[in-house]
mmCIF file of C-alpha atoms and ligand atoms in Angstrom:
data_model
loop_
_atom_site.group_PDB
_atom_site.id
_atom_site.type_symbol
_atom_site.label_atom_id
_atom_site.label_comp_id
_atom_site.label_asym_id
_atom_site.label_seq_id
_atom_site.Cartn_x
_atom_site.Cartn_y
_atom_site.Cartn_z
ATOM 1 C CA UNK A 1 -2.904 -0.567 29.672
ATOM 2 C CA UNK A 2 -4.968 2.066 27.861
ATOM 3 C CA UNK A 3 -6.642 1.607 24.514
ATOM 4 C CA UNK A 4 -3.835 3.421 22.725
ATOM 5 C CA UNK A 5 -1.306 0.892 24.064
ATOM 6 C CA UNK A 6 -3.638 -1.974 23.180
ATOM 7 C CA UNK A 7 -3.846 -0.781 19.571
ATOM 8 C CA UNK A 8 -0.046 -0.727 19.416
ATOM 9 C CA UNK A 9 0.560 -4.096 21.114
ATOM 10 C CA UNK A 10 -2.088 -6.522 19.951
ATOM 11 C CA UNK A 11 -2.336 -8.493 16.738
ATOM 12 C CA UNK A 12 -6.056 -9.087 16.867
ATOM 13 C CA UNK A 13 -8.897 -7.278 18.622
ATOM 14 C CA UNK A 14 -12.420 -8.724 18.500
ATOM 15 C CA UNK A 15 -15.463 -6.531 19.159
ATOM 16 C CA UNK A 16 -18.560 -8.187 20.594
ATOM 17 C CA UNK A 17 -21.845 -6.962 21.993
ATOM 18 C CA UNK A 18 -25.607 -6.711 21.593
ATOM 19 C CA UNK A 19 -27.267 -5.714 18.303
ATOM 20 C CA UNK A 20 -26.900 -2.087 17.230
ATOM 21 C CA UNK A 21 -24.626 -0.941 20.074
ATOM 22 C CA UNK A 22 -21.828 0.201 17.757
ATOM 23 C CA UNK A 23 -19.533 -2.805 17.238
ATOM 24 C CA UNK A 24 -18.951 -2.039 13.559
ATOM 25 C CA UNK A 25 -18.492 1.692 14.160
ATOM 26 C CA UNK A 26 -16.062 1.095 17.046
ATOM 27 C CA UNK A 27 -14.066 -1.424 15.003
ATOM 28 C CA UNK A 28 -13.757 1.154 12.217
ATOM 29 C CA UNK A 29 -12.846 4.051 14.542
ATOM 30 C CA UNK A 30 -10.209 1.948 16.333
ATOM 31 C CA UNK A 31 -8.859 0.794 12.974
ATOM 32 C CA UNK A 32 -8.486 4.409 11.895
ATOM 33 C CA UNK A 33 -6.742 5.316 15.170
ATOM 34 C CA UNK A 34 -4.335 2.352 14.969
ATOM 35 C CA UNK A 35 -3.453 3.071 11.335
ATOM 36 C CA UNK A 36 -2.849 6.739 12.095
ATOM 37 C CA UNK A 37 -0.594 5.589 14.952
ATOM 38 C CA UNK A 38 1.550 3.808 12.360
ATOM 39 C CA UNK A 39 0.283 0.238 12.155
ATOM 40 C CA UNK A 40 -0.754 -1.766 9.124
ATOM 41 C CA UNK A 41 -4.359 -2.496 9.965
ATOM 42 C CA UNK A 42 -7.210 -4.587 8.590
ATOM 43 C CA UNK A 43 -10.781 -4.034 9.712
ATOM 44 C CA UNK A 44 -12.867 -7.137 8.998
ATOM 45 C CA UNK A 45 -16.373 -5.827 9.061
ATOM 46 C CA UNK A 46 -19.849 -7.343 8.914
ATOM 47 C CA UNK A 47 -22.761 -5.532 7.378
ATOM 48 C CA UNK A 48 -21.655 -1.917 7.972
ATOM 49 C CA UNK A 49 -24.235 0.877 7.933
ATOM 50 C CA UNK A 50 -24.352 2.579 4.527
ATOM 51 C CA UNK A 51 -22.870 5.864 5.743
ATOM 52 C CA UNK A 52 -19.977 4.036 7.402
ATOM 53 C CA UNK A 53 -19.246 2.046 4.233
ATOM 54 C CA UNK A 54 -19.316 5.279 2.255
ATOM 55 C CA UNK A 55 -17.127 7.131 4.751
ATOM 56 C CA UNK A 56 -14.480 4.410 4.361
ATOM 57 C CA UNK A 57 -14.925 4.057 0.601
ATOM 58 C CA UNK A 58 -15.737 0.376 1.113
ATOM 59 C CA UNK A 59 -16.615 -1.765 -1.899
ATOM 60 C CA UNK A 60 -19.328 -4.341 -1.497
ATOM 61 C CA UNK A 61 -18.487 -7.944 -2.390
ATOM 62 C CA UNK A 62 -14.899 -7.045 -3.172
ATOM 63 C CA UNK A 63 -12.689 -10.115 -3.429
ATOM 64 C CA UNK A 64 -9.835 -8.299 -1.661
ATOM 65 C CA UNK A 65 -9.690 -5.746 1.157
ATOM 66 C CA UNK A 66 -10.125 -2.108 0.110
ATOM 67 C CA UNK A 67 -7.315 0.272 1.059
ATOM 68 C CA UNK A 68 -8.437 3.587 2.489
ATOM 69 C CA UNK A 69 -6.716 6.256 0.360
ATOM 70 C CA UNK A 70 -3.853 7.957 2.194
ATOM 71 C CA UNK A 71 -5.314 11.399 1.392
ATOM 72 C CA UNK A 72 -8.336 10.358 3.386
ATOM 73 C CA UNK A 73 -6.478 8.614 6.230
ATOM 74 C CA UNK A 74 -4.112 11.564 6.667
ATOM 75 C CA UNK A 75 -6.367 14.361 5.444
ATOM 76 C CA UNK A 76 -5.178 16.684 8.207
ATOM 77 C CA UNK A 77 -1.419 16.299 7.934
ATOM 78 C CA UNK A 78 1.560 14.536 6.388
ATOM 79 C CA UNK A 79 1.199 10.897 5.404
ATOM 80 C CA UNK A 80 2.437 8.509 8.089
ATOM 81 C CA UNK A 81 3.658 4.905 7.904
ATOM 82 C CA UNK A 82 0.329 3.353 8.872
ATOM 83 C CA UNK A 83 -2.102 1.803 6.395
ATOM 84 C CA UNK A 84 -5.755 0.907 6.701
ATOM 85 C CA UNK A 85 -7.547 -1.831 4.778
ATOM 86 C CA UNK A 86 -11.183 -2.718 5.200
ATOM 87 C CA UNK A 87 -12.913 -5.865 4.082
ATOM 88 C CA UNK A 88 -16.556 -6.708 4.265
ATOM 89 C CA UNK A 89 -16.882 -10.321 5.236
ATOM 90 C CA UNK A 90 -18.394 -12.248 2.362
ATOM 91 C CA UNK A 91 -18.884 -15.944 3.237
ATOM 92 C CA UNK A 92 -19.072 -17.046 -0.412
ATOM 93 C CA UNK A 93 -15.639 -15.621 -1.186
ATOM 94 C CA UNK A 94 -14.123 -16.911 2.047
ATOM 95 C CA UNK A 95 -15.325 -20.460 1.424
ATOM 96 C CA UNK A 96 -14.209 -20.486 -2.155
ATOM 97 C CA UNK A 97 -10.746 -19.396 -1.118
ATOM 98 C CA UNK A 98 -10.657 -22.047 1.603
ATOM 99 C CA UNK A 99 -11.657 -24.841 -0.779
ATOM 100 C CA UNK A 100 -8.935 -23.735 -3.206
ATOM 101 C CA UNK A 101 -6.302 -23.581 -0.481
ATOM 102 C CA UNK A 102 -7.139 -26.981 0.967
ATOM 103 C CA UNK A 103 -7.633 -28.872 -2.273
ATOM 104 C CA UNK A 104 -4.677 -30.737 -3.716
ATOM 105 C CA UNK A 105 -5.313 -29.545 -7.263
ATOM 106 C CA UNK A 106 -7.355 -26.905 -9.044
ATOM 107 C CA UNK A 107 -9.508 -29.598 -10.615
ATOM 108 C CA UNK A 108 -10.216 -31.100 -7.178
ATOM 109 C CA UNK A 109 -11.274 -27.627 -6.022
ATOM 110 C CA UNK A 110 -13.471 -27.163 -9.081
ATOM 111 C CA UNK A 111 -15.137 -30.523 -8.466
ATOM 112 C CA UNK A 112 -16.345 -29.151 -5.137
ATOM 113 C CA UNK A 113 -17.113 -25.567 -6.150
ATOM 114 C CA UNK A 114 -19.010 -26.496 -9.305
ATOM 115 C CA UNK A 115 -21.099 -29.054 -7.512
ATOM 116 C CA UNK A 116 -24.668 -27.961 -7.090
ATOM 117 C CA UNK A 117 -24.591 -29.304 -3.551
ATOM 118 C CA UNK A 118 -21.815 -26.905 -2.632
ATOM 119 C CA UNK A 119 -24.087 -23.885 -2.748
ATOM 120 C CA UNK A 120 -26.676 -25.869 -0.885
ATOM 121 C CA UNK A 121 -24.212 -26.796 1.829
ATOM 122 C CA UNK A 122 -22.879 -23.303 2.379
ATOM 123 C CA UNK A 123 -26.412 -22.095 3.046
ATOM 124 C CA UNK A 124 -27.428 -25.108 5.073
ATOM 125 C CA UNK A 125 -24.830 -25.109 7.773
ATOM 126 C CA UNK A 126 -25.853 -23.052 10.788
ATOM 127 C CA UNK A 127 -23.467 -20.228 11.648
ATOM 128 C CA UNK A 128 -22.096 -19.789 8.132
ATOM 129 C CA UNK A 129 -21.229 -16.169 8.880
ATOM 130 C CA UNK A 130 -19.419 -17.092 12.098
ATOM 131 C CA UNK A 131 -17.507 -19.801 10.316
ATOM 132 C CA UNK A 132 -16.576 -17.492 7.476
ATOM 133 C CA UNK A 133 -15.315 -14.965 10.047
ATOM 134 C CA UNK A 134 -13.151 -17.630 11.670
ATOM 135 C CA UNK A 135 -11.765 -18.844 8.371
ATOM 136 C CA UNK A 136 -11.044 -15.321 7.113
ATOM 137 C CA UNK A 137 -9.407 -14.261 10.369
ATOM 138 C CA UNK A 138 -7.242 -17.366 10.435
ATOM 139 C CA UNK A 139 -6.174 -16.777 6.844
ATOM 140 C CA UNK A 140 -5.219 -13.129 7.411
ATOM 141 C CA UNK A 141 -3.402 -13.937 10.671
ATOM 142 C CA UNK A 142 -1.519 -16.793 9.094
ATOM 143 C CA UNK A 143 -0.281 -14.825 6.105
ATOM 144 C CA UNK A 144 1.142 -12.190 8.477
ATOM 145 C CA UNK A 145 0.471 -9.296 6.116
ATOM 146 C CA UNK A 146 -1.147 -7.108 8.795
ATOM 147 C CA UNK A 147 0.180 -5.854 12.142
ATOM 148 C CA UNK A 148 -3.318 -5.656 13.599
ATOM 149 C CA UNK A 149 -6.698 -7.086 12.639
ATOM 150 C CA UNK A 150 -9.917 -5.727 14.103
ATOM 151 C CA UNK A 151 -12.736 -8.240 13.880
ATOM 152 C CA UNK A 152 -16.313 -7.048 13.961
ATOM 153 C CA UNK A 153 -18.877 -9.712 14.952
ATOM 154 C CA UNK A 154 -22.530 -10.271 14.016
ATOM 155 C CA UNK A 155 -25.294 -9.164 16.384
ATOM 156 C CA UNK A 156 -25.891 -12.534 17.919
ATOM 157 C CA UNK A 157 -25.385 -14.286 21.212
ATOM 158 C CA UNK A 158 -23.690 -16.903 19.053
ATOM 159 C CA UNK A 159 -21.060 -14.444 17.861
ATOM 160 C CA UNK A 160 -18.379 -16.255 19.837
ATOM 161 C CA UNK A 161 -19.359 -19.606 18.398
ATOM 162 C CA UNK A 162 -17.100 -18.849 15.476
ATOM 163 C CA UNK A 163 -14.394 -20.792 17.205
ATOM 164 C CA UNK A 164 -16.648 -23.798 17.296
ATOM 165 C CA UNK A 165 -18.345 -23.306 13.948
ATOM 166 C CA UNK A 166 -15.831 -25.382 11.995
ATOM 167 C CA UNK A 167 -16.452 -28.152 14.482
ATOM 168 C CA UNK A 168 -20.120 -27.846 13.727
ATOM 169 C CA UNK A 169 -19.470 -27.999 9.993
ATOM 170 C CA UNK A 170 -17.438 -31.120 10.510
ATOM 171 C CA UNK A 171 -20.197 -32.591 12.655
ATOM 172 C CA UNK A 172 -22.737 -31.896 9.952
ATOM 173 C CA UNK A 173 -20.757 -34.013 7.575
ATOM 174 C CA UNK A 174 -19.317 -36.140 10.302
ATOM 175 C CA UNK A 175 -17.744 -39.513 9.917
ATOM 176 C CA UNK A 176 -21.050 -41.334 9.913
ATOM 177 C CA UNK A 177 -22.410 -39.276 7.042
ATOM 178 C CA UNK A 178 -19.156 -39.662 5.202
ATOM 179 C CA UNK A 179 -19.154 -43.366 5.727
ATOM 180 C CA UNK A 180 -22.726 -43.555 4.499
ATOM 181 C CA UNK A 181 -22.100 -41.490 1.400
ATOM 182 C CA UNK A 182 -18.362 -41.434 0.940
ATOM 183 C CA UNK A 183 -16.966 -43.298 -2.054
ATOM 184 C CA UNK A 184 -15.164 -45.990 -0.048
ATOM 185 C CA UNK A 185 -17.191 -46.434 3.030
ATOM 186 C CA UNK A 186 -15.272 -49.566 3.873
ATOM 187 C CA UNK A 187 -18.389 -50.881 5.512
ATOM 188 C CA UNK A 188 -19.532 -54.066 3.912
ATOM 189 C CA UNK A 189 -22.014 -55.526 6.389
ATOM 190 C CA UNK A 190 -25.323 -56.447 4.847
ATOM 191 C CA UNK A 191 -27.225 -54.351 7.327
ATOM 192 C CA UNK A 192 -25.075 -51.310 6.488
ATOM 193 C CA UNK A 193 -25.469 -51.741 2.768
ATOM 194 C CA UNK A 194 -29.176 -52.072 3.315
ATOM 195 C CA UNK A 195 -29.199 -48.789 5.252
ATOM 196 C CA UNK A 196 -27.204 -47.100 2.520
ATOM 197 C CA UNK A 197 -29.590 -48.286 -0.145
ATOM 198 C CA UNK A 198 -32.594 -47.207 1.874
ATOM 199 C CA UNK A 199 -31.252 -43.691 2.582
ATOM 200 C CA UNK A 200 -30.305 -43.409 -1.081
ATOM 201 C CA UNK A 201 -33.801 -44.366 -2.144
ATOM 202 C CA UNK A 202 -35.412 -41.890 0.240
ATOM 203 C CA UNK A 203 -33.159 -39.046 -0.947
ATOM 204 C CA UNK A 204 -33.718 -39.913 -4.598
ATOM 205 C CA UNK A 205 -37.432 -39.902 -3.874
ATOM 206 C CA UNK A 206 -37.287 -36.446 -2.327
ATOM 207 C CA UNK A 207 -34.736 -34.708 -4.534
ATOM 208 C CA UNK A 208 -35.021 -36.621 -7.761
ATOM 209 C CA UNK A 209 -33.168 -39.596 -9.210
ATOM 210 C CA UNK A 210 -29.399 -39.714 -8.882
ATOM 211 C CA UNK A 211 -29.312 -37.433 -5.866
ATOM 212 C CA UNK A 212 -27.788 -39.995 -3.534
ATOM 213 C CA UNK A 213 -24.992 -40.669 -6.004
ATOM 214 C CA UNK A 214 -24.414 -36.949 -6.394
ATOM 215 C CA UNK A 215 -24.249 -36.553 -2.638
ATOM 216 C CA UNK A 216 -21.791 -39.420 -2.483
ATOM 217 C CA UNK A 217 -19.335 -37.807 -4.894
ATOM 218 C CA UNK A 218 -19.667 -34.452 -3.186
ATOM 219 C CA UNK A 219 -19.156 -35.721 0.349
ATOM 220 C CA UNK A 220 -16.250 -37.776 -0.887
ATOM 221 C CA UNK A 221 -14.557 -34.673 -2.277
ATOM 222 C CA UNK A 222 -15.470 -32.319 0.563
ATOM 223 C CA UNK A 223 -14.608 -34.801 3.309
ATOM 224 C CA UNK A 224 -11.006 -34.600 2.159
ATOM 225 C CA UNK A 225 -10.832 -31.006 3.384
ATOM 226 C CA UNK A 226 -11.743 -31.751 6.983
ATOM 227 C CA UNK A 227 -8.229 -32.357 8.232
ATOM 228 C CA UNK A 228 -7.273 -28.896 6.917
ATOM 229 C CA UNK A 229 -10.360 -27.279 8.415
ATOM 230 C CA UNK A 230 -9.591 -28.751 11.846
ATOM 231 C CA UNK A 231 -6.023 -27.502 11.612
ATOM 232 C CA UNK A 232 -7.205 -23.964 10.854
ATOM 233 C CA UNK A 233 -9.546 -24.034 13.846
ATOM 234 C CA UNK A 234 -6.795 -25.163 16.172
ATOM 235 C CA UNK A 235 -4.404 -22.534 14.883
ATOM 236 C CA UNK A 236 -7.011 -19.795 15.269
ATOM 237 C CA UNK A 237 -7.858 -20.919 18.793
ATOM 238 C CA UNK A 238 -4.186 -20.647 19.685
ATOM 239 C CA UNK A 239 -4.004 -17.113 18.281
ATOM 240 C CA UNK A 240 -7.158 -15.956 20.017
ATOM 241 C CA UNK A 241 -6.285 -17.338 23.437
ATOM 242 C CA UNK A 242 -2.780 -15.848 23.322
ATOM 243 C CA UNK A 243 -1.658 -12.506 24.733
ATOM 244 C CA UNK A 244 -1.672 -11.111 21.178
ATOM 245 C CA UNK A 245 -5.461 -11.102 21.237
ATOM 246 C CA UNK A 246 -7.970 -8.877 23.025
ATOM 247 C CA UNK A 247 -11.755 -9.039 23.193
ATOM 248 C CA UNK A 248 -13.560 -5.749 23.749
ATOM 249 C CA UNK A 249 -17.223 -5.692 24.731
ATOM 250 C CA UNK A 250 -19.201 -2.808 23.285
ATOM 251 C CA UNK A 251 -22.375 -1.696 25.026
ATOM 252 C CA UNK A 252 -24.743 1.220 24.950
ATOM 253 C CA UNK A 253 -26.107 2.692 28.190
ATOM 254 C CA UNK A 254 -29.393 0.785 27.724
ATOM 255 C CA UNK A 255 -30.113 -1.860 30.350
ATOM 256 C CA UNK A 256 -30.627 -4.659 27.790
ATOM 257 C CA UNK A 257 -27.263 -3.959 26.146
ATOM 258 C CA UNK A 258 -25.546 -3.872 29.544
ATOM 259 C CA UNK A 259 -27.031 -7.292 30.326
ATOM 260 C CA UNK A 260 -25.699 -8.634 27.022
ATOM 261 C CA UNK A 261 -22.258 -7.317 27.923
ATOM 262 C CA UNK A 262 -22.366 -9.396 31.106
ATOM 263 C CA UNK A 263 -23.461 -12.407 29.081
ATOM 264 C CA UNK A 264 -20.499 -11.966 26.717
ATOM 265 C CA UNK A 265 -18.068 -11.502 29.561
ATOM 266 C CA UNK A 266 -19.134 -14.865 31.002
ATOM 267 C CA UNK A 267 -18.981 -16.430 27.533
ATOM 268 C CA UNK A 268 -15.405 -15.194 27.070
ATOM 269 C CA UNK A 269 -14.374 -16.550 30.426
ATOM 270 C CA UNK A 270 -15.977 -19.911 29.705
ATOM 271 C CA UNK A 271 -13.946 -20.162 26.490
ATOM 272 C CA UNK A 272 -10.679 -18.972 27.999
ATOM 273 C CA UNK A 273 -10.591 -15.921 25.699
ATOM 274 C CA UNK A 274 -8.818 -12.742 26.867
ATOM 275 C CA UNK A 275 -11.372 -10.152 27.988
ATOM 276 C CA UNK A 276 -9.792 -6.708 27.588
ATOM 277 C CA UNK A 277 -12.571 -4.368 28.690
ATOM 278 C CA UNK A 278 -15.740 -2.429 27.889
ATOM 279 C CA UNK A 279 -16.576 0.425 25.562
ATOM 280 C CA UNK A 280 -19.637 2.299 26.802
ATOM 281 C CA UNK A 281 -20.679 3.699 23.451
ATOM 282 C CA UNK A 282 -22.866 6.723 22.731
ATOM 283 C CA UNK A 283 -22.642 7.788 26.322
ATOM 284 C CA UNK A 284 -22.667 11.144 28.033
ATOM 285 C CA UNK A 285 -20.325 9.958 30.744
ATOM 286 C CA UNK A 286 -17.544 12.201 29.442
ATOM 287 C CA UNK A 287 -19.641 15.283 28.884
ATOM 288 C CA UNK A 288 -19.925 17.666 31.784
ATOM 289 C CA UNK A 289 -23.529 18.337 30.955
ATOM 290 C CA UNK A 290 -24.848 21.538 29.475
ATOM 291 C CA UNK A 291 -24.148 24.941 30.909
ATOM 292 C CA UNK A 292 -24.754 24.778 34.634
ATOM 293 C CA UNK A 293 -28.091 26.192 35.616
ATOM 294 C CA UNK A 294 -26.280 28.999 37.475
ATOM 295 C CA UNK A 295 -25.236 30.470 34.090
ATOM 296 C CA UNK A 296 -28.841 30.979 33.146
ATOM 297 C CA UNK A 297 -29.873 34.309 34.626
ATOM 298 C CA UNK A 298 -33.505 35.321 34.510
ATOM 299 C CA UNK A 299 -34.161 38.857 33.254
ATOM 300 C CA UNK A 300 -36.294 41.007 35.447
ATOM 301 C CA UNK A 301 -39.411 42.373 33.789
ATOM 302 C CA UNK A 302 -39.468 40.101 30.766
ATOM 303 C CA UNK A 303 -41.678 37.115 31.279
ATOM 304 C CA UNK A 304 -41.114 35.641 27.764
ATOM 305 C CA UNK A 305 -37.343 35.500 28.376
ATOM 306 C CA UNK A 306 -37.877 34.120 31.820
ATOM 307 C CA UNK A 307 -40.043 31.318 30.457
ATOM 308 C CA UNK A 308 -37.253 30.449 28.001
ATOM 309 C CA UNK A 309 -34.682 30.459 30.799
ATOM 310 C CA UNK A 310 -36.887 28.178 32.879
ATOM 311 C CA UNK A 311 -37.243 25.776 29.936
ATOM 312 C CA UNK A 312 -33.463 25.755 29.438
ATOM 313 C CA UNK A 313 -32.918 25.157 33.141
ATOM 314 C CA UNK A 314 -35.159 22.164 32.900
ATOM 315 C CA UNK A 315 -33.258 20.821 29.869
ATOM 316 C CA UNK A 316 -29.917 21.386 31.596
ATOM 317 C CA UNK A 317 -31.249 19.396 34.546
ATOM 318 C CA UNK A 318 -32.219 16.494 32.251
ATOM 319 C CA UNK A 319 -28.813 16.498 30.558
ATOM 320 C CA UNK A 320 -27.084 16.635 33.890
ATOM 321 C CA UNK A 321 -29.044 13.696 35.256
ATOM 322 C CA UNK A 322 -28.234 11.683 32.134
ATOM 323 C CA UNK A 323 -24.517 12.425 32.390
ATOM 324 C CA UNK A 324 -24.544 11.421 36.066
ATOM 325 C CA UNK A 325 -26.400 8.184 35.277
ATOM 326 C CA UNK A 326 -23.940 7.304 32.491
ATOM 327 C CA UNK A 327 -20.978 8.027 34.720
ATOM 328 C CA UNK A 328 -22.298 5.619 37.315
ATOM 329 C CA UNK A 329 -22.811 2.995 34.576
ATOM 330 C CA UNK A 330 -19.168 3.451 33.622
ATOM 331 C CA UNK A 331 -18.141 3.068 37.277
ATOM 332 C CA UNK A 332 -20.185 -0.109 37.453
ATOM 333 C CA UNK A 333 -18.414 -1.502 34.374
ATOM 334 C CA UNK A 334 -15.051 -0.537 35.849
ATOM 335 C CA UNK A 335 -15.745 -2.454 39.056
ATOM 336 C CA UNK A 336 -14.084 -5.827 39.268
ATOM 337 C CA UNK A 337 -12.213 -5.565 35.969
ATOM 338 C CA UNK A 338 -9.293 -7.941 35.627
ATOM 339 C CA UNK A 339 -5.829 -6.373 35.755
ATOM 340 C CA UNK A 340 -5.102 -4.344 32.613
ATOM 341 C CA UNK A 341 -8.703 -4.339 31.363
ATOM 342 C CA UNK A 342 -10.440 -1.049 30.533
ATOM 343 C CA UNK A 343 -13.803 0.642 30.820
ATOM 344 C CA UNK A 344 -13.966 3.501 28.333
ATOM 345 C CA UNK A 345 -16.786 5.866 27.421
ATOM 346 C CA UNK A 346 -17.240 6.771 23.766
ATOM 347 C CA UNK A 347 -19.193 9.943 23.024
ATOM 348 C CA UNK A 348 -22.260 10.098 20.835
ATOM 349 C CA UNK A 349 -20.794 11.373 17.602
ATOM 350 C CA UNK A 350 -24.213 12.214 16.183
ATOM 351 C CA UNK A 351 -24.199 13.320 12.549
ATOM 352 C CA UNK A 352 -20.415 13.656 12.732
ATOM 353 C CA UNK A 353 -20.098 10.041 11.551
ATOM 354 C CA UNK A 354 -21.271 11.066 8.084
ATOM 355 C CA UNK A 355 -17.683 11.265 6.898
ATOM 356 C CA UNK A 356 -14.218 9.895 7.544
ATOM 357 C CA UNK A 357 -13.308 12.872 9.733
ATOM 358 C CA UNK A 358 -15.990 11.699 12.185
ATOM 359 C CA UNK A 359 -14.288 8.299 12.480
ATOM 360 C CA UNK A 360 -10.947 10.000 13.089
ATOM 361 C CA UNK A 361 -12.505 12.070 15.885
ATOM 362 C CA UNK A 362 -14.199 9.041 17.429
ATOM 363 C CA UNK A 363 -10.952 7.063 17.261
ATOM 364 C CA UNK A 364 -9.107 9.944 18.942
ATOM 365 C CA UNK A 365 -11.773 10.218 21.633
ATOM 366 C CA UNK A 366 -11.458 6.493 22.360
ATOM 367 C CA UNK A 367 -7.674 6.449 22.541
ATOM 368 C CA UNK A 368 -7.138 9.518 24.700
ATOM 369 C CA UNK A 369 -9.704 8.359 27.259
HETATM 370 N N1 ATP B 401 -20.557 6.753 18.971
HETATM 371 C C1 ATP B 401 -21.557 6.880 18.093
HETATM 372 N N2 ATP B 401 -22.093 8.093 17.839
HETATM 373 C C2 ATP B 401 -23.098 8.258 16.966
HETATM 374 N N3 ATP B 401 -23.665 7.255 16.285
HETATM 375 C C3 ATP B 401 -23.192 6.015 16.482
HETATM 376 C C4 ATP B 401 -22.113 5.749 17.381
HETATM 377 N N4 ATP B 401 -21.850 4.429 17.371
HETATM 378 C C5 ATP B 401 -22.734 3.892 16.492
HETATM 379 N N5 ATP B 401 -23.537 4.820 15.968
HETATM 380 C C6 ATP B 401 -24.623 4.621 15.004
HETATM 381 O O1 ATP B 401 -25.477 3.603 15.503
HETATM 382 C C7 ATP B 401 -25.891 2.728 14.454
HETATM 383 C C8 ATP B 401 -25.458 1.301 14.809
HETATM 384 O O2 ATP B 401 -24.044 1.272 14.850
HETATM 385 P P1 ATP B 401 -23.232 -0.002 14.344
HETATM 386 O O3 ATP B 401 -23.692 -0.428 13.009
HETATM 387 O O4 ATP B 401 -21.794 0.309 14.525
HETATM 388 O O5 ATP B 401 -23.698 -1.024 15.459
HETATM 389 P P2 ATP B 401 -23.478 -2.595 15.478
HETATM 390 O O6 ATP B 401 -23.320 -2.977 16.905
HETATM 391 O O7 ATP B 401 -22.382 -2.971 14.557
HETATM 392 O O8 ATP B 401 -24.869 -3.073 14.900
HETATM 393 P P3 ATP B 401 -25.248 -4.574 14.434
HETATM 394 O O9 ATP B 401 -25.419 -5.322 15.724
HETATM 395 O O10 ATP B 401 -26.521 -4.384 13.689
HETATM 396 O O11 ATP B 401 -24.112 -5.075 13.621
HETATM 397 C C9 ATP B 401 -25.263 3.251 13.186
HETATM 398 O O12 ATP B 401 -26.194 4.038 12.517
HETATM 399 C C10 ATP B 401 -24.106 4.093 13.681
HETATM 400 O O13 ATP B 401 -23.807 5.155 12.792
HETATM 401 MG MG1 MG B 402 -22.394 -4.346 12.974
#
């Protein structure tokens, strides 16, 4: 399978890799390519570089995905069937939507959202961004509005923890905490009540009077959402381990990034997630180097020109060596790939990425490889 076929077949493609290698850019370029190939695409992005956000006309903190105008998506020809939406992952909005969806009534939702502990909680839980990504992805997959979702991930070794993040949230407020603070703990032993009173006193002492009671009402309300949260996690896990999903590892030619790619490949395998291949980004593997040195002919009798030719020869040699090195990196990535997985080189687009056209070109370069 090539990348073009993958963009047509899959329902969700997740991009992982070390910091700064081009995950967000690749997600955007692939989104553009898939939309131009006729699919209804959502790119779920995290913290895009300013020029990328501008190129896509992305609104910050928008409550809904932004649709890339058709004149921009199809600037070079007739409008096709495909559509491209982009959404910048905003944990606050994702959580609010989740609480609303899982609460029985609007007033039950408000009781949670208006609680001052709610804000506290959403900042306290480790991996908030990963969890928000999981929740958002699950929501968009479940509502079936898009043919393909491209998920960008944060620059962290924990990027794949998003499947476990809801579990962690549940652990944070796990049954023991709930039973300690929940409204009907059902525990009546004297020792237990003593513990409850003591913890309450300590918390009141630290955070001010009434805190323990406040915590109790909050945990009581929030605890009711756990069953729904667990269901979402299970559903998402099913989607992401199915043949509809693909995980692409993005790397740059730098040794540290290549090592991270190996780390992620092992992490995918350990979680039973479908590894679909590597993108060697910003590489010279596809270039054939500069003009071969043989094209540079020294002029007789002009030493200034000859010096320039010698300098160019040197530069051509450097470029050539770099292209050769990148090609062998690509070969290394291609070794031992599972059946159907890819190793693709993406060119360095340089200043070309300033506008949407640059993304179109990068998407084309990736899909014809
Ligand atoms: N193929 C490319 N050609 C030229 N510039 C690129 C290319 N890919 C990425 N860049 C540039 O490299 C920088 C980092 O790219 P990007 O933000 O996509 O990386 P990232 O992996 O998402 O980073 P982070 O880990 O911080 O989220 C950006 O300025 C981007 O424009
Ligand atoms: Mg990024």
